[in-house]
Tab-separated table of C-alpha atoms in Angstrom:
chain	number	residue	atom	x	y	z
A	144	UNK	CA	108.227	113.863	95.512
A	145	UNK	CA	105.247	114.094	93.195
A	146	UNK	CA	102.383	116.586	93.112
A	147	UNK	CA	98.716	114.874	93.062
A	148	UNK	CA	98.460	116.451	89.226
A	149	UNK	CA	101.567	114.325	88.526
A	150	UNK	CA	100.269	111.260	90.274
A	151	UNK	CA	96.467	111.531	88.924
A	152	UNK	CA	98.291	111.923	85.173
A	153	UNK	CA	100.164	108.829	85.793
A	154	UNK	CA	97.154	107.064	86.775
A	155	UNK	CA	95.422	107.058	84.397
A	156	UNK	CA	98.027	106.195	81.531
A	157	UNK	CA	97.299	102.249	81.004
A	158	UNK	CA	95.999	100.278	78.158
A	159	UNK	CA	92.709	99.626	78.144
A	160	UNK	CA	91.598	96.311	76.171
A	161	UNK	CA	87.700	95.827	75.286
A	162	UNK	CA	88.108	92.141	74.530
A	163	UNK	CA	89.723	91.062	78.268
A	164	UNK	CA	86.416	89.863	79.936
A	165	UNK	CA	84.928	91.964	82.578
A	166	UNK	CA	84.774	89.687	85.146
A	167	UNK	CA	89.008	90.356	84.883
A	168	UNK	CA	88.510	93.455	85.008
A	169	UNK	CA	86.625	93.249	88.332
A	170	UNK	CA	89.180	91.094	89.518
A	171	UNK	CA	91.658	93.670	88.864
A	172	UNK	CA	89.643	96.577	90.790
A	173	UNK	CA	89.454	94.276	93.857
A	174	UNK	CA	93.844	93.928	93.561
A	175	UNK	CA	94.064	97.790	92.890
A	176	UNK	CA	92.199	98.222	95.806
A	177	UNK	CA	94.597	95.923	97.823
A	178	UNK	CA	97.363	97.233	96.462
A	179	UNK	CA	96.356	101.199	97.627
A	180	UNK	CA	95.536	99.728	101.262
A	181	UNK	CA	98.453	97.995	101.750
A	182	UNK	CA	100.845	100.751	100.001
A	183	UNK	CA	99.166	103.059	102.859
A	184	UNK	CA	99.438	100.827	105.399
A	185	UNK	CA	103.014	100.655	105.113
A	186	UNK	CA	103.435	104.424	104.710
A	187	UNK	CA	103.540	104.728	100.978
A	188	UNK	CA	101.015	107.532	100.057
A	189	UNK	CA	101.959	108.302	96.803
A	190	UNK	CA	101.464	104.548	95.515
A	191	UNK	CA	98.083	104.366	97.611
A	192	UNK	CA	97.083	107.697	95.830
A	193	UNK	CA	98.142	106.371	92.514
A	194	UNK	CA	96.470	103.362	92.974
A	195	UNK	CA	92.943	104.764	94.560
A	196	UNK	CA	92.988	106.904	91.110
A	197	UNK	CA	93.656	104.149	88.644
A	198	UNK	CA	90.728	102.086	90.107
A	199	UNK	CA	88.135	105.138	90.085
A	200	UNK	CA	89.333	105.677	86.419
A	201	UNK	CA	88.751	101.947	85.689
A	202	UNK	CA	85.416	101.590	87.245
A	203	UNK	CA	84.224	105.171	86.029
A	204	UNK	CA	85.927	105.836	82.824
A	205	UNK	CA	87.007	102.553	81.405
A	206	UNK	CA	84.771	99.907	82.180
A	207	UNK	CA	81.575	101.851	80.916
A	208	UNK	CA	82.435	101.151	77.703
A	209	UNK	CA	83.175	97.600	77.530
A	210	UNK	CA	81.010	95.484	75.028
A	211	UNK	CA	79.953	93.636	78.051
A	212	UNK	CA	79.197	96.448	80.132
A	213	UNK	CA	77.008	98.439	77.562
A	214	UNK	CA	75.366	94.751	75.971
A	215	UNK	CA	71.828	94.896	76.498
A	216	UNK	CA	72.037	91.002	75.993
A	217	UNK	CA	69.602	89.481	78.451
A	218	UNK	CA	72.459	86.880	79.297
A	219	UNK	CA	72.742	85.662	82.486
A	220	UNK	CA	76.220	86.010	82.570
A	221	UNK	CA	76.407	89.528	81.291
A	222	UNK	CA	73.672	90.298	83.548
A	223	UNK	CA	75.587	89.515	86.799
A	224	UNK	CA	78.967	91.089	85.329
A	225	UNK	CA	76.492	94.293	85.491
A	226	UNK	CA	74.915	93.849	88.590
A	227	UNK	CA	78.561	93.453	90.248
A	228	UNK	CA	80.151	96.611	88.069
A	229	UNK	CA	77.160	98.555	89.902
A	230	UNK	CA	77.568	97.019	93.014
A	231	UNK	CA	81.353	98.993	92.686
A	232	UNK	CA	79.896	101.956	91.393
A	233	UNK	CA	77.168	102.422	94.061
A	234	UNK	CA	79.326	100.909	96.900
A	235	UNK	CA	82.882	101.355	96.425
A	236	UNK	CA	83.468	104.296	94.116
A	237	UNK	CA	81.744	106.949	96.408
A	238	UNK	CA	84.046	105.935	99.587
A	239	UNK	CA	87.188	106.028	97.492
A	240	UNK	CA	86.346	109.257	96.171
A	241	UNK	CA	86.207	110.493	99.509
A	242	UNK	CA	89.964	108.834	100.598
A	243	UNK	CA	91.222	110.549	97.510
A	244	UNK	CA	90.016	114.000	98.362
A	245	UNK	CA	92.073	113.128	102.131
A	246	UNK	CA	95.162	111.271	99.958
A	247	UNK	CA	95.186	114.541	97.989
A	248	UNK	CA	95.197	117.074	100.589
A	249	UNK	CA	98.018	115.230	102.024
A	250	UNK	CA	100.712	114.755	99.363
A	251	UNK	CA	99.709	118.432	98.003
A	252	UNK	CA	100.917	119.935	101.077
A	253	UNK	CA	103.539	117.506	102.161
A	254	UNK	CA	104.357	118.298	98.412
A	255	UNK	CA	104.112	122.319	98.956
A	256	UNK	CA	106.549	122.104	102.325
A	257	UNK	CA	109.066	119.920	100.238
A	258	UNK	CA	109.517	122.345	97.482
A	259	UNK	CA	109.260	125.353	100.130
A	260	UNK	CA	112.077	123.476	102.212
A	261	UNK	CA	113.989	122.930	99.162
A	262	UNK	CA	113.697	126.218	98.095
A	263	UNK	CA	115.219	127.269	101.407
A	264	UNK	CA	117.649	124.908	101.441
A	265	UNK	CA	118.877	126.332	98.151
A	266	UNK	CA	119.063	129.920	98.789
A	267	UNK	CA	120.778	128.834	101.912
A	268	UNK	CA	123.551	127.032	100.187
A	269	UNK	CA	123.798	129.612	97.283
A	270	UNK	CA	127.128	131.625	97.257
A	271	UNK	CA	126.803	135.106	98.874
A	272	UNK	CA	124.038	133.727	101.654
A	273	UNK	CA	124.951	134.890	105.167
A	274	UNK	CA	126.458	132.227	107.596
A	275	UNK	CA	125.161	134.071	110.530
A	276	UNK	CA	121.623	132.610	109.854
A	277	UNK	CA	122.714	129.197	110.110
A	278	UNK	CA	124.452	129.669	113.598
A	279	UNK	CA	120.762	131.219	115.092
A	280	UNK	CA	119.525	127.729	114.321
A	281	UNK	CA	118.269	125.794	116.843
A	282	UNK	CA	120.047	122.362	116.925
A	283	UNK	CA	117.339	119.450	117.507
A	284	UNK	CA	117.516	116.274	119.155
A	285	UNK	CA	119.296	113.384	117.384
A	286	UNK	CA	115.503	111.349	117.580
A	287	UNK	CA	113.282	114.033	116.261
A	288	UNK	CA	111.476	112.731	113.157
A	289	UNK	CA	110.635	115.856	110.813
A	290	UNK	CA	107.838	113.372	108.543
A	291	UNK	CA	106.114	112.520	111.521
A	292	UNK	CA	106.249	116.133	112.991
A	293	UNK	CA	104.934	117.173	109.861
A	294	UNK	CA	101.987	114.590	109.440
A	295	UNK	CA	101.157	115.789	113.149
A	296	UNK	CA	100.843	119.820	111.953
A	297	UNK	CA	99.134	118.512	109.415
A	298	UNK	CA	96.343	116.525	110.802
A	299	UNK	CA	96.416	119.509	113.418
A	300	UNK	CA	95.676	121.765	110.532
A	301	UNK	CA	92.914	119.751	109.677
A	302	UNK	CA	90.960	118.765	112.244
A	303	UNK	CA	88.896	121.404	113.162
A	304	UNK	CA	87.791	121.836	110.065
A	305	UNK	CA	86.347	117.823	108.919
A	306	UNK	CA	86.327	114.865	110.602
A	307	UNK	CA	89.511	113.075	109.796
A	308	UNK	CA	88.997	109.684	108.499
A	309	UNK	CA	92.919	108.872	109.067
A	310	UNK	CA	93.411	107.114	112.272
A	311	UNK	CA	96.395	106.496	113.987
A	312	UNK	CA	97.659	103.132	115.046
A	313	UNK	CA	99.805	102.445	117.864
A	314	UNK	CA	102.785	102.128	116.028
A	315	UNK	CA	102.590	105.206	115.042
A	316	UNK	CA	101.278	104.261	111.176
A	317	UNK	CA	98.111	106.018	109.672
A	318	UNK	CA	95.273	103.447	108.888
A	319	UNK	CA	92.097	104.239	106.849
A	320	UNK	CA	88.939	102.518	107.571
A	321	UNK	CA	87.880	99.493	105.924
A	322	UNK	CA	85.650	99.677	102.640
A	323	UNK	CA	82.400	98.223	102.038
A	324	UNK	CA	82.368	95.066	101.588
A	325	UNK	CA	80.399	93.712	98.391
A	326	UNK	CA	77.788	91.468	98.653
A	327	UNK	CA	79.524	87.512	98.086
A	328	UNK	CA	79.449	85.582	96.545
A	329	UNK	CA	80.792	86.625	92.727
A	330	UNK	CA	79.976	84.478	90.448
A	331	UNK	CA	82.386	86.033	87.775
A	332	UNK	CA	85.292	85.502	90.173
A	333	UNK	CA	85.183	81.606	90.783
């Protein structure tokens, strides 16, 4: 289990090529983005995370300094690879800021109670460690599911404070809430 440092740092290590074409570019923002939703659809934080971070990094970091991007060409065609990178920026960036701050609060403390349980687990097992404390243990149910316990405490934890934007489906799987949706259609895209 990573940390959200250790994720972020991954991230953002990927080659970066000025002389791709925006409009691929774009097209890969819109598969990051599918990529993240699905990966937390199906449970996978970590990758959603990961991929959230990469696409705010692209749109914020990389693609400003693409020829195309910073051209002050009056070319149709550059023009409307602008007015969609802005659309992103203006639209999409701010509301996947916000699921990263949520992603991150997450995996930092599902990250905190693995290494604490670990930790445990290890000076449990270490020579010289009392049996006695293992026999005090409470034995629990065959079905009990410690992740899911876990996500409960912590959405417990947490929702006092905000307004969680993690729903719950019936299934029991955590769904965000959809993105904006740019404006079709994209010209660059077709």
């Amino acid at each position: 289990m990573k940390s959200s440092l250790q994720l972020s740092k991954e991230a953002v290590t990927y080659q970066f090529n000025g002389s791709i074409p925006v409009r691929l570019y774009l097209k890969t923002c819109v598969t990051l983005l599918e990529e993240a939703q699905n990966s937390f659809q199906k449970g996978n934080v970590e990758k959603a995370f990961l991929m959230y971070v990469r696409y705010v990094d692209l749109c914020t970091n990389k693609l400003p300094t693409h020829p195309e991007i910073r051209s002050t060409q009056p070319d149709a065609q550059f023009g409307l690879v602008r007015q969609e990178y802005n659309q992103l920026i203006k639209l999409e960036v701010p509301a996947i800021l916000s699921i990263i701050e949520d992603l991150k609060k997450k995996i930092d403390l599902d990250h905190q109670m693995h290494t604490q349980s670990l930790a445990a687990y290890i000076s449990k097992a270490a020579p010289g460690s009392s049996s006695s404390k293992l026999e005090n243990k409470i034995k629990l149910p065959a079905n009990f599911d410690e992740v899911r316990f876990r996500q409960s405490v912590i959405a417990i934890r947490t929702a006092p404070n905000e307004n969680l934007v993690i729903q719950e489906k019936g299934d029991g799987s955590l769904l965000y809430p959809e993105l904006p949706q740019l404006t079709p259609p994209f010209p660059a895209f077709l």
